[in-house]
Amino acid sequence: MHDPSPQATQPALTVFYDGSCPLCAPEIQFYQRRRGAAQVAWIDASACSNSMLAPGLSRADALQRFHVRDAAGQLASSGRAFAVLWS
């Protein structure tokens, strides 16, 4: 039987990025083609609903800097966020 618990549906990592940024979008597309990308939830902050943003992450902040949220709910931004994604 399928386990509907949050751990069963929680992605390993959620990436919040600005899909309208001409520099950011190609870089994100590069990461989306890498091994393991299927375990990542990719959220385009320029096009998503407010409910899809992480708690405590405003759209303005999400568009200004790169953010990731791990499965435990920890939010990281900028260089630290890239380090989390690369790991």
Short mmCIF file of C-alpha atoms in Angstrom, two decimals:
data_model
loop_
_atom_site.label_atom_id
_atom_site.label_comp_id
_atom_site.label_asym_id
_atom_site.label_seq_id
_atom_site.Cartn_x
_atom_site.Cartn_y
_atom_site.Cartn_z
CA MET A 1 0.00 0.00 0.00
CA HIS A 2 1.20 3.55 -0.80
CA ASP A 3 2.43 5.57 2.20
CA PRO A 4 0.94 9.10 1.95
CA SER A 5 3.13 10.46 4.77
CA PRO A 6 4.96 13.75 4.16
CA GLN A 7 8.32 11.95 4.06
CA ALA A 8 7.06 9.82 1.16
CA THR A 9 6.18 12.87 -0.94
CA GLN A 10 8.79 15.38 0.26
CA PRO A 11 11.46 15.97 -2.40
CA ALA A 12 15.10 15.58 -1.39
CA LEU A 13 15.61 19.22 -2.33
CA THR A 14 13.49 22.11 -3.56
CA VAL A 15 15.16 24.75 -5.73
CA PHE A 16 13.64 28.23 -6.02
CA TYR A 17 14.96 30.16 -9.01
CA ASP A 18 14.09 33.07 -11.31
CA GLY A 19 13.06 31.49 -14.59
CA SER A 20 12.73 34.92 -16.20
CA CYS A 21 16.40 35.75 -15.60
CA PRO A 22 18.43 35.36 -18.83
CA LEU A 23 21.48 34.24 -16.82
CA CYS A 24 19.70 32.01 -14.29
CA ALA A 25 17.42 30.04 -16.60
CA PRO A 26 20.18 28.40 -18.70
CA GLU A 27 22.12 27.47 -15.57
CA ILE A 28 19.05 25.87 -13.99
CA GLN A 29 18.37 23.99 -17.24
CA PHE A 30 21.92 22.62 -17.03
CA TYR A 31 21.26 21.32 -13.49
CA GLN A 32 17.90 19.88 -14.53
CA ARG A 33 19.68 17.64 -17.03
CA ARG A 34 22.10 16.22 -14.44
CA ARG A 35 21.82 12.86 -12.74
CA GLY A 36 19.65 13.13 -9.62
CA ALA A 37 17.60 16.06 -10.94
CA ALA A 38 14.42 13.96 -10.78
CA GLN A 39 14.64 14.00 -6.96
CA VAL A 40 14.62 17.81 -6.97
CA ALA A 41 11.51 20.00 -7.06
CA TRP A 42 12.23 22.93 -9.38
CA ILE A 43 10.13 26.02 -8.53
CA ASP A 44 10.24 28.98 -10.90
CA ALA A 45 9.61 31.89 -8.53
CA SER A 46 8.79 34.17 -11.47
CA ALA A 47 5.81 32.03 -12.47
CA CYS A 48 4.63 30.02 -9.45
CA SER A 49 1.79 30.75 -7.05
CA ASN A 50 2.67 32.25 -3.66
CA SER A 51 1.66 29.00 -1.99
CA MET A 52 4.52 27.19 -3.75
CA LEU A 53 7.17 29.41 -2.14
CA ALA A 54 8.85 28.17 1.03
CA PRO A 55 7.51 29.49 4.34
CA GLY A 56 9.42 32.66 5.13
CA LEU A 57 10.59 33.12 1.53
CA SER A 58 9.05 36.12 -0.21
CA ARG A 59 8.75 36.28 -3.97
CA ALA A 60 11.05 39.32 -4.00
CA ASP A 61 13.74 37.40 -2.09
CA ALA A 62 13.26 34.31 -4.28
CA LEU A 63 13.76 36.42 -7.40
CA GLN A 64 16.76 38.27 -5.98
CA ARG A 65 18.80 35.24 -4.88
CA PHE A 66 19.03 31.52 -5.51
CA HIS A 67 17.42 29.47 -2.70
CA VAL A 68 17.11 25.79 -1.85
CA ARG A 69 15.16 23.98 0.86
CA ASP A 70 16.28 20.54 1.98
CA ALA A 71 13.98 17.68 2.99
CA ALA A 72 14.20 18.80 6.63
CA GLY A 73 12.85 22.23 5.67
CA GLN A 74 16.15 24.11 6.08
CA LEU A 75 16.43 27.06 3.68
CA ALA A 76 19.78 28.14 2.21
CA SER A 77 20.52 30.98 -0.18
CA SER A 78 23.22 32.23 -2.54
CA GLY A 79 26.55 30.38 -2.42
CA ARG A 80 25.45 28.11 0.41
CA ALA A 81 22.42 27.09 -1.66
CA PHE A 82 24.64 26.12 -4.58
CA ALA A 83 26.80 24.03 -2.25
CA VAL A 84 23.67 22.20 -1.03
CA LEU A 85 22.55 21.58 -4.63
CA TRP A 86 25.99 20.32 -5.67
CA SER A 87 26.10 17.88 -2.77
#
